[in-house]
mmCIF file of C-alpha atoms in Angstrom:
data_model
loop_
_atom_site.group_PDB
_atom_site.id
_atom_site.type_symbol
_atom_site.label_atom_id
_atom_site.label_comp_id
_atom_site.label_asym_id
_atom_site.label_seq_id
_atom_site.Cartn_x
_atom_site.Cartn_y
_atom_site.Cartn_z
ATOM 1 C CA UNK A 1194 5.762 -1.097 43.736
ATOM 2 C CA UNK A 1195 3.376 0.305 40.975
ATOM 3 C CA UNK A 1196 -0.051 -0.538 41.512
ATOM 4 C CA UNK A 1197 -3.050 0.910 39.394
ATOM 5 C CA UNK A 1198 -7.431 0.334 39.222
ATOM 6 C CA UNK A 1199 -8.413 -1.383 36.126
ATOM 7 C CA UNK A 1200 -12.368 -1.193 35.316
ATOM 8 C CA UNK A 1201 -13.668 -4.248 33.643
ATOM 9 C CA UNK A 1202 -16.831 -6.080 33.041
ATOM 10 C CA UNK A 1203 -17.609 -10.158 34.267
ATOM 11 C CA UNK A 1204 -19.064 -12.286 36.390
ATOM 12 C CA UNK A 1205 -16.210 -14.849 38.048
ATOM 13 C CA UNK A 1206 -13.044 -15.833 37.222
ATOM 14 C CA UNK A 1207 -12.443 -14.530 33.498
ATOM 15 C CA UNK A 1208 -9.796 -13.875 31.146
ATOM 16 C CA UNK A 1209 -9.358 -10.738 32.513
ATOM 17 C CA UNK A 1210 -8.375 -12.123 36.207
ATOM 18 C CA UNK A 1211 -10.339 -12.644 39.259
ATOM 19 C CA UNK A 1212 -13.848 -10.661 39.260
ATOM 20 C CA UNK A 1213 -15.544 -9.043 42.378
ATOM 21 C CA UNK A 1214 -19.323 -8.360 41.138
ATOM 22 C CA UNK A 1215 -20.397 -5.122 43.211
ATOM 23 C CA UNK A 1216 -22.850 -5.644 46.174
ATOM 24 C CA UNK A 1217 -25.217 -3.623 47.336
ATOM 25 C CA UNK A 1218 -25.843 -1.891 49.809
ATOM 26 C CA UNK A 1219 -22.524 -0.580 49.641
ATOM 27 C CA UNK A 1220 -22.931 3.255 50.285
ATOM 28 C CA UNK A 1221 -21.124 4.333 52.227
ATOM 29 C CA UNK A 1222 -17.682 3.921 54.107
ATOM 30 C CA UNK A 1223 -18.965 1.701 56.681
ATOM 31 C CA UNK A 1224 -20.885 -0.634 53.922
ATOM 32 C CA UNK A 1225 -17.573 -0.315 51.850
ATOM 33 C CA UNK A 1226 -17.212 -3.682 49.858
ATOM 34 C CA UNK A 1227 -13.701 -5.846 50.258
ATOM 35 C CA UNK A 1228 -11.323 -6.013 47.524
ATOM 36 C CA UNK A 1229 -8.074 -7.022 46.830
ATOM 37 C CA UNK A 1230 -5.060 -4.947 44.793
ATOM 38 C CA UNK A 1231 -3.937 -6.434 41.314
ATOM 39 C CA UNK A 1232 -0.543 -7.565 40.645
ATOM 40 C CA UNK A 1233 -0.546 -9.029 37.209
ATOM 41 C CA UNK A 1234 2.337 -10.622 35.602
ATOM 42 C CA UNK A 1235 3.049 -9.901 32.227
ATOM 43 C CA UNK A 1236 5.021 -12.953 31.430
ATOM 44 C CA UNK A 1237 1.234 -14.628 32.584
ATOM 45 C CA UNK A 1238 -0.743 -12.008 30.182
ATOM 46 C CA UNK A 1239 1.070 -13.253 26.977
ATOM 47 C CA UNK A 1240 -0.132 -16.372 27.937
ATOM 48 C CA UNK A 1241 -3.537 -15.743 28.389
ATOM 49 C CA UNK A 1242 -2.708 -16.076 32.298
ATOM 50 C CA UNK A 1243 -4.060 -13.555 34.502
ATOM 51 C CA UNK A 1244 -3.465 -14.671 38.030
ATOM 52 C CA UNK A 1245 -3.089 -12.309 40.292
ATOM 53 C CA UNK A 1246 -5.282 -9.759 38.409
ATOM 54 C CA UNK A 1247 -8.704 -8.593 41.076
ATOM 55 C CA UNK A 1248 -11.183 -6.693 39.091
ATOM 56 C CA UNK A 1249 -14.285 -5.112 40.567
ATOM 57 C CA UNK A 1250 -17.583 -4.761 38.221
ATOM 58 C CA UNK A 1251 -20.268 -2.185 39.124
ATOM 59 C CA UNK A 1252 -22.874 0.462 38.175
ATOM 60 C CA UNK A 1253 -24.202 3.412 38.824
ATOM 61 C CA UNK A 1254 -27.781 3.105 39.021
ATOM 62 C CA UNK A 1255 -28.820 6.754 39.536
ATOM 63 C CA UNK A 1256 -27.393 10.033 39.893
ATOM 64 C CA UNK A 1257 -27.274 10.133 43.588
ATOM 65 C CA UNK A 1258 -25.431 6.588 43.929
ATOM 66 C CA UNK A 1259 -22.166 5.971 45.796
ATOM 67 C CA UNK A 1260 -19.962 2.693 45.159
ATOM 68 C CA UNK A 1261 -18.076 2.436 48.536
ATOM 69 C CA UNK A 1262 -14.894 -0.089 48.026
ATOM 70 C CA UNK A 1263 -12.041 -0.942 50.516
ATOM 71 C CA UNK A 1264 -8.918 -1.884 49.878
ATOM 72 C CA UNK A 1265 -5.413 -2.352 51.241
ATOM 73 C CA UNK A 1266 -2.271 -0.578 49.995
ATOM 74 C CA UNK A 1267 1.253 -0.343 50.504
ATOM 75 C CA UNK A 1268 3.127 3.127 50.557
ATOM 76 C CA UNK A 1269 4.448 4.011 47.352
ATOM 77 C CA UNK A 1270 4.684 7.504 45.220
ATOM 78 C CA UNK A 1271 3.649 5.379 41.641
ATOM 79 C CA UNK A 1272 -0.277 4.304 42.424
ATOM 80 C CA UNK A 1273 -2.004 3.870 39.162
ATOM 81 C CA UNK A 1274 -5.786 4.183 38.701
ATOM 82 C CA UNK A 1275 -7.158 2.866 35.337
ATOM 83 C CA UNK A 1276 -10.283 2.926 34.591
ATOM 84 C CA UNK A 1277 -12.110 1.429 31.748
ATOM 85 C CA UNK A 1278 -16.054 2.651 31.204
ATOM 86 C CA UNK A 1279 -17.435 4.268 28.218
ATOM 87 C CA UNK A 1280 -20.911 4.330 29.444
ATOM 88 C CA UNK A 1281 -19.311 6.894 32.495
ATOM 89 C CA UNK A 1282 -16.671 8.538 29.958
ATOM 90 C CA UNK A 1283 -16.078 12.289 31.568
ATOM 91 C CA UNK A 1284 -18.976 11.741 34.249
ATOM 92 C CA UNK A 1285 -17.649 9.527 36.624
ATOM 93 C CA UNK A 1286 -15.434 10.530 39.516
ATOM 94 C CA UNK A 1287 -13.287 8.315 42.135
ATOM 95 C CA UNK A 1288 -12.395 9.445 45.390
ATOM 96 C CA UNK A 1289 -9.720 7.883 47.352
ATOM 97 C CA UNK A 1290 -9.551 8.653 51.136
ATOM 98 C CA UNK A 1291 -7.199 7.370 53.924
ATOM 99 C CA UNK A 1292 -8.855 5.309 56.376
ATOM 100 C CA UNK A 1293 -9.057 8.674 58.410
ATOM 101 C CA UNK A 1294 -11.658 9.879 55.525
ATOM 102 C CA UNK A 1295 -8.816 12.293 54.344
ATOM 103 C CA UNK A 1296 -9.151 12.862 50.499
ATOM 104 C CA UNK A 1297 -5.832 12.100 48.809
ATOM 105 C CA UNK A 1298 -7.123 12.078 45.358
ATOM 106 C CA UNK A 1299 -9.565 12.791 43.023
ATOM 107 C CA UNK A 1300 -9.975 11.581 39.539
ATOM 108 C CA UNK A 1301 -12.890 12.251 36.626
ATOM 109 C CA UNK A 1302 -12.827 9.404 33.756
ATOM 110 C CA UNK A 1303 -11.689 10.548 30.369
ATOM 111 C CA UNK A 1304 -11.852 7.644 28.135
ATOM 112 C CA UNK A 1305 -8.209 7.553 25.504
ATOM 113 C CA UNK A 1306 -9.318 6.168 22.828
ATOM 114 C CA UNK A 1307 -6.240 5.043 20.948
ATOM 115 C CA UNK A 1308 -5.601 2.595 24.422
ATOM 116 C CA UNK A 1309 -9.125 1.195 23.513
ATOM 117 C CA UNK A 1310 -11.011 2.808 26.599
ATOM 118 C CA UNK A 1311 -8.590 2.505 29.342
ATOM 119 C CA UNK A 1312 -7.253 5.757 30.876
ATOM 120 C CA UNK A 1313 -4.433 5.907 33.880
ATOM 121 C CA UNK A 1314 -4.194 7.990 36.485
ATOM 122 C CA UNK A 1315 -1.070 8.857 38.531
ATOM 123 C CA UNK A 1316 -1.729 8.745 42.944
ATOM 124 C CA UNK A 1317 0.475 9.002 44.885
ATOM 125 C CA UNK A 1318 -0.280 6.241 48.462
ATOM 126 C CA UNK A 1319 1.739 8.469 51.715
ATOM 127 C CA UNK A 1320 1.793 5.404 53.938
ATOM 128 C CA UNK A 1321 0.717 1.703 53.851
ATOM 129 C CA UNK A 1322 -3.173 1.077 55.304
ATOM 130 C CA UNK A 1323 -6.821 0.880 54.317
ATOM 131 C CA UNK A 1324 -8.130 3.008 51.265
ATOM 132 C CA UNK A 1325 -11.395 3.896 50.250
ATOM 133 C CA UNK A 1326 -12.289 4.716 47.159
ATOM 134 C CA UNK A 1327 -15.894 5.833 46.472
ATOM 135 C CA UNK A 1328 -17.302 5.827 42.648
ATOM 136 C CA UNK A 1329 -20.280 8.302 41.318
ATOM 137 C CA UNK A 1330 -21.415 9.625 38.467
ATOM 138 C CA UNK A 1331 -23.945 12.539 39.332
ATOM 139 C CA UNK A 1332 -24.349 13.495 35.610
ATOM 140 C CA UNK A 1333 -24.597 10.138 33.628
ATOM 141 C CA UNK A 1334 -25.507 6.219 34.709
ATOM 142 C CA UNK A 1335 -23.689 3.153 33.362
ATOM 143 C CA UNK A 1336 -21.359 0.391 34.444
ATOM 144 C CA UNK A 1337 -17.676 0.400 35.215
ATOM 145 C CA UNK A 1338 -15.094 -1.716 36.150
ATOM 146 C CA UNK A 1339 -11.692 -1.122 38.137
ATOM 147 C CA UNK A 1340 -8.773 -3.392 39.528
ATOM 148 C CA UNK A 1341 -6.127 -1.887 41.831
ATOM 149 C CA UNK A 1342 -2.435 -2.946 41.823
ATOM 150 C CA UNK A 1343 0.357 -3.617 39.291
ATOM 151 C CA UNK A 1344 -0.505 -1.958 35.990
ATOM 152 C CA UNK A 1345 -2.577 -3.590 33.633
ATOM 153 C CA UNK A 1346 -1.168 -5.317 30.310
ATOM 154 C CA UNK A 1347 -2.228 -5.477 26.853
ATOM 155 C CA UNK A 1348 -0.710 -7.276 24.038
ATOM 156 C CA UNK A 1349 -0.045 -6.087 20.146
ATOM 157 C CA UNK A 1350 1.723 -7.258 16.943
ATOM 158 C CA UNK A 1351 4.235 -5.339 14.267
ATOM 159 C CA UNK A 1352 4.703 -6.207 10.600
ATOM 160 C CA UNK A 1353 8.126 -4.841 9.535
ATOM 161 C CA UNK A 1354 8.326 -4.882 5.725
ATOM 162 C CA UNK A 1355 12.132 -5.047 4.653
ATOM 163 C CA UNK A 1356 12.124 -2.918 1.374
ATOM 164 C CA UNK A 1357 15.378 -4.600 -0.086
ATOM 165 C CA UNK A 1358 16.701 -7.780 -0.156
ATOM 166 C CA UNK A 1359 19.427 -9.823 1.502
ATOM 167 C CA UNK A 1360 21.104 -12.300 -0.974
ATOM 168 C CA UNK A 1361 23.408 -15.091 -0.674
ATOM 169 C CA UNK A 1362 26.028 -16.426 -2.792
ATOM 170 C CA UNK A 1363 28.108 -19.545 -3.319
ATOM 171 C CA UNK A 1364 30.558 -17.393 -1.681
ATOM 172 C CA UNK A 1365 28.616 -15.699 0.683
ATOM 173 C CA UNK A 1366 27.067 -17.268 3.360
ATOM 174 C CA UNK A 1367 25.761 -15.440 5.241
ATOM 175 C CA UNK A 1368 24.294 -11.537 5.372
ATOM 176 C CA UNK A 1369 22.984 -8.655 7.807
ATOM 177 C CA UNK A 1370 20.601 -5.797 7.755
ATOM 178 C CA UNK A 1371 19.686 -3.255 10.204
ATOM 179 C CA UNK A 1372 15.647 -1.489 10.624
ATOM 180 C CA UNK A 1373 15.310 1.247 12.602
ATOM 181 C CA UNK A 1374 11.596 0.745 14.620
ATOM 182 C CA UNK A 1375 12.270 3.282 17.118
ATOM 183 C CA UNK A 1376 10.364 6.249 15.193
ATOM 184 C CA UNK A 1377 7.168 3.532 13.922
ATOM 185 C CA UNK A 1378 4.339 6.342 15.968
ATOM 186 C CA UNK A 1379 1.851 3.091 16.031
ATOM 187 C CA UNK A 1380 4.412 1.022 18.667
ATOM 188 C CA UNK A 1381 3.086 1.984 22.502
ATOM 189 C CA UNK A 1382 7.023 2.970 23.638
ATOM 190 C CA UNK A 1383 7.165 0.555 26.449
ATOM 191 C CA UNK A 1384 6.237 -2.269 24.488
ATOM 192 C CA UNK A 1385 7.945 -5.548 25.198
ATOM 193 C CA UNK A 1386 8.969 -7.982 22.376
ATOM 194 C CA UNK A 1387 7.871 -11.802 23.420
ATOM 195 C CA UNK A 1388 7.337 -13.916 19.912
ATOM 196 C CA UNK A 1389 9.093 -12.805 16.497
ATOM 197 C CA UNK A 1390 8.312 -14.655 13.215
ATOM 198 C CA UNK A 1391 10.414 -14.224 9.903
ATOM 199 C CA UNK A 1392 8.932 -14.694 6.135
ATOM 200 C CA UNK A 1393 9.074 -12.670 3.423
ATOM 201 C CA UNK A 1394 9.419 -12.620 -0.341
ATOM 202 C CA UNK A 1395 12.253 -15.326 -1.727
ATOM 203 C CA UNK A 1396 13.778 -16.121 -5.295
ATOM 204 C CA UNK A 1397 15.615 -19.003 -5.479
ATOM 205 C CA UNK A 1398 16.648 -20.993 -2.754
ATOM 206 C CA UNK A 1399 19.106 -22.143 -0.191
ATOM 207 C CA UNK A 1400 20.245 -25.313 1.953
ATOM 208 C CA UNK A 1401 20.876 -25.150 5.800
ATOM 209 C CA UNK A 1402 19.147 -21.767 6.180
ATOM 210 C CA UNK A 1403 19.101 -20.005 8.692
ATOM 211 C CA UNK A 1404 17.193 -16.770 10.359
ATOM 212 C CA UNK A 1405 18.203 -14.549 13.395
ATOM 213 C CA UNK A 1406 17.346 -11.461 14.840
ATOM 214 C CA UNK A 1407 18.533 -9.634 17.493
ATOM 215 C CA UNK A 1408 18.655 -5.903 18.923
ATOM 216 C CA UNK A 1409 21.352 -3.866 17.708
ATOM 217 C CA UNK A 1410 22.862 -3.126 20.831
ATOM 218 C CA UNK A 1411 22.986 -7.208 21.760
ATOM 219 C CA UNK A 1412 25.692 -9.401 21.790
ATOM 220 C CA UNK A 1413 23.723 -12.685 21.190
ATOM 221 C CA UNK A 1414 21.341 -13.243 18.597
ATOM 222 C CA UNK A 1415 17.845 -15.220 18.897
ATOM 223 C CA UNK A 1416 18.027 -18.076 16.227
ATOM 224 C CA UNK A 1417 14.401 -19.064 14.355
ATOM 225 C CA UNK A 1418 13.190 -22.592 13.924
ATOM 226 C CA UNK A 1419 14.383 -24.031 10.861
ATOM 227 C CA UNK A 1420 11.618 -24.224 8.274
ATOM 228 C CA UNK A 1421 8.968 -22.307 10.828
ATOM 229 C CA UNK A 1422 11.179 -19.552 11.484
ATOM 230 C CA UNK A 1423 10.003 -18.197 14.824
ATOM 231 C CA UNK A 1424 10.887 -17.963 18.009
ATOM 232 C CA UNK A 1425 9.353 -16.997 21.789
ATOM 233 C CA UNK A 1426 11.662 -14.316 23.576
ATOM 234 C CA UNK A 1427 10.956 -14.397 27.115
ATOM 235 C CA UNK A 1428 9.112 -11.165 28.579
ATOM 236 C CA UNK A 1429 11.391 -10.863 31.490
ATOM 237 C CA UNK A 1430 14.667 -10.065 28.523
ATOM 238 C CA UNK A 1431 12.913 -6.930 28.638
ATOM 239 C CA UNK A 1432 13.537 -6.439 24.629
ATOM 240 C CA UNK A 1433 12.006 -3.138 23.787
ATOM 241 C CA UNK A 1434 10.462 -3.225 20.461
ATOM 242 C CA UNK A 1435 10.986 0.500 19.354
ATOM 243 C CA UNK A 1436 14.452 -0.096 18.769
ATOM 244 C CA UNK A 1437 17.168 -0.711 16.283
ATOM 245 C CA UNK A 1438 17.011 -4.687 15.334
ATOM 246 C CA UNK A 1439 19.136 -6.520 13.271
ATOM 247 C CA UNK A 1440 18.410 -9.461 10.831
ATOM 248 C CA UNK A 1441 20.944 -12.205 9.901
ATOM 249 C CA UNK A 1442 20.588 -14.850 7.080
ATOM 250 C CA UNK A 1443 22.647 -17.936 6.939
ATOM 251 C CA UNK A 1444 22.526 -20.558 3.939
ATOM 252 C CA UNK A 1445 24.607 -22.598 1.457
ATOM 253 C CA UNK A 1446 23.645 -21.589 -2.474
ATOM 254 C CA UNK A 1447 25.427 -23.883 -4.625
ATOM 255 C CA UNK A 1448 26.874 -22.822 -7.887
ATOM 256 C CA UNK A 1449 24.313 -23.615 -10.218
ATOM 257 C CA UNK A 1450 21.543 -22.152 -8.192
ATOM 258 C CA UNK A 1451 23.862 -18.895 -8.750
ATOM 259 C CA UNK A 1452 21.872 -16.720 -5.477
ATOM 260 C CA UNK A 1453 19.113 -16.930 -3.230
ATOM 261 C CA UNK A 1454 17.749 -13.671 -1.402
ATOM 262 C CA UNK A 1455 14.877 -12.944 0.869
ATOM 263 C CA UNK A 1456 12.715 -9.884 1.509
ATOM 264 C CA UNK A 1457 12.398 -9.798 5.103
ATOM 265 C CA UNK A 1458 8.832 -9.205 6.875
ATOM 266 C CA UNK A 1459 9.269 -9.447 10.307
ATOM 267 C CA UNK A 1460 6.530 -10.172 12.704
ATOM 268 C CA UNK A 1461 6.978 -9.072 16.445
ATOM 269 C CA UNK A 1462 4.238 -9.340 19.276
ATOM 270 C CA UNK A 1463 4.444 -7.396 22.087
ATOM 271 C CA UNK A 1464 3.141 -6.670 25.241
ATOM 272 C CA UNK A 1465 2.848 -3.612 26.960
ATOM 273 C CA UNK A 1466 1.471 -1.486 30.526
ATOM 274 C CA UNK A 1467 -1.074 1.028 30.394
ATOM 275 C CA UNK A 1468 0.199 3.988 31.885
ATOM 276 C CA UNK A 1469 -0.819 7.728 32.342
ATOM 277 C CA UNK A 1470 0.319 9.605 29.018
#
């Protein structure tokens, strides 16, 4: 079982999950504040569904402050601590002890960027029990926020922009093209298809049409809506966006109409877990 800290900001039950506001005094190991580890599903997130998410909010109100935090874990060699606090970025540390006081880990905040201020963090938990984990920040004050559990989610979207076009024919009914995604450097690599829309640029027309997609290396294809041309794809399919995907048109073009074609632009959104780079 993965499970990871998440560092968030709010005051009850958000968007973000289930919030635990910091209370003080909570300085030390024996005034360590309750939590509870995250375990977020990701078929939820798309959703805007967070159950199961715990977040902690706190701050660091001066340089000699300790955020004491207890929590229990399972054994597992995949632990994930992701924090989220720019105020704190490469000044705050977290410590995470055994309920012996035995360090197992320690971890300074370096805020990535490109993942919008969340960083992970690999640990490594030798044996289910109570953890510790004690926040400071000796050089800088500000707020943070932190979850422990499953990994947290976030979700994106991809335009692809077919550069030729598929055409039908009174005689041809139907057409395929294949676009390669898995080199696109702006798609996280674990990201997990769950909506696709079709448009695109058209000339002419068509009766009874028809759009699919599907990933190269699937049997079955996902079929659009008629007229809306969309179509959910459950998260738990597990279809990887950076991939090879193929597009199918279907349609009847009568023979005065002569062709119809369509440029394809292809909108996929995607979720995807932040996880140490």
């Amino acid at each position: 079982m993965s499970l990871c800290f998440i560092l968030f900001f709010s005051t009850a039950v958000a968007a973000a999950g289930t919030v635990l506001d910091e209370v003080e005094p909570n300085n030390s190991p024996e005034q360590a504040q309750m939590m509870e580890k995250s375990n977020v599903n990701p078929s939820g997130v798309v959703k805007g569904d967070y159950t199961g998410q715990f977040v902690v909010a706190g701050k660091i109100s001066d340089k000699s402050d300790e955020d004491w935090y207890k929590v229990l874990l399972s054994e597992n060699n995949s632990t994930l601590l992701t924090v989220y606090s720019s105020q704190l970025n490469d000044a705050a540390m977290f410590d995470i002890y055994d309920e012996n006081m035995n360090l197992i880990e320690n971890v300074k905040h370096h805020q990535e960027i490109d993942l919008f201020g969340a960083s992970a963090y690999k640990l490594i938990i030798p044996k289910t029990g109570n953890y510790y984990i004690k926040v400071t920040s000796p050089l800088r004050l500000g707020e943070y926020r932190f979850s422990i559990g499953g990994p947290n989610y976030k979700i994106g979207n991809y335009t692809y922009k077919a550069k030729n076009p598929c055409t039908l024919t009174p005689n041809k009914k139907s057409v395929q093209a294949t676009y390669d995604l898995s080199s696109i450097s702006s798609i996280p690599d674990e990201a997990i298809v769950y909506y696709v829309s079709i448009s695109g640029t058209k000339k002419n027309r068509a009766s009874s049409e028809y759009r699919s997609i599907k990933l190269e290396s699937d049997r079955n294809w996902t079929s659009t809506a008629m007229y809306n041309y969309y179509a959910d794809i459950p998260v738990i399919s597990n279809k990887i966006l950076k991939n090879k995907w193929m597009f199918k048109l279907e349609g009847n073009v009568s023979k005065y109409t002569e062709y119809y074609s369509l440029t394809p632009e292809i909108t996929f959104k995607y979720v995807y877990p932040i996880l140490p780079k």
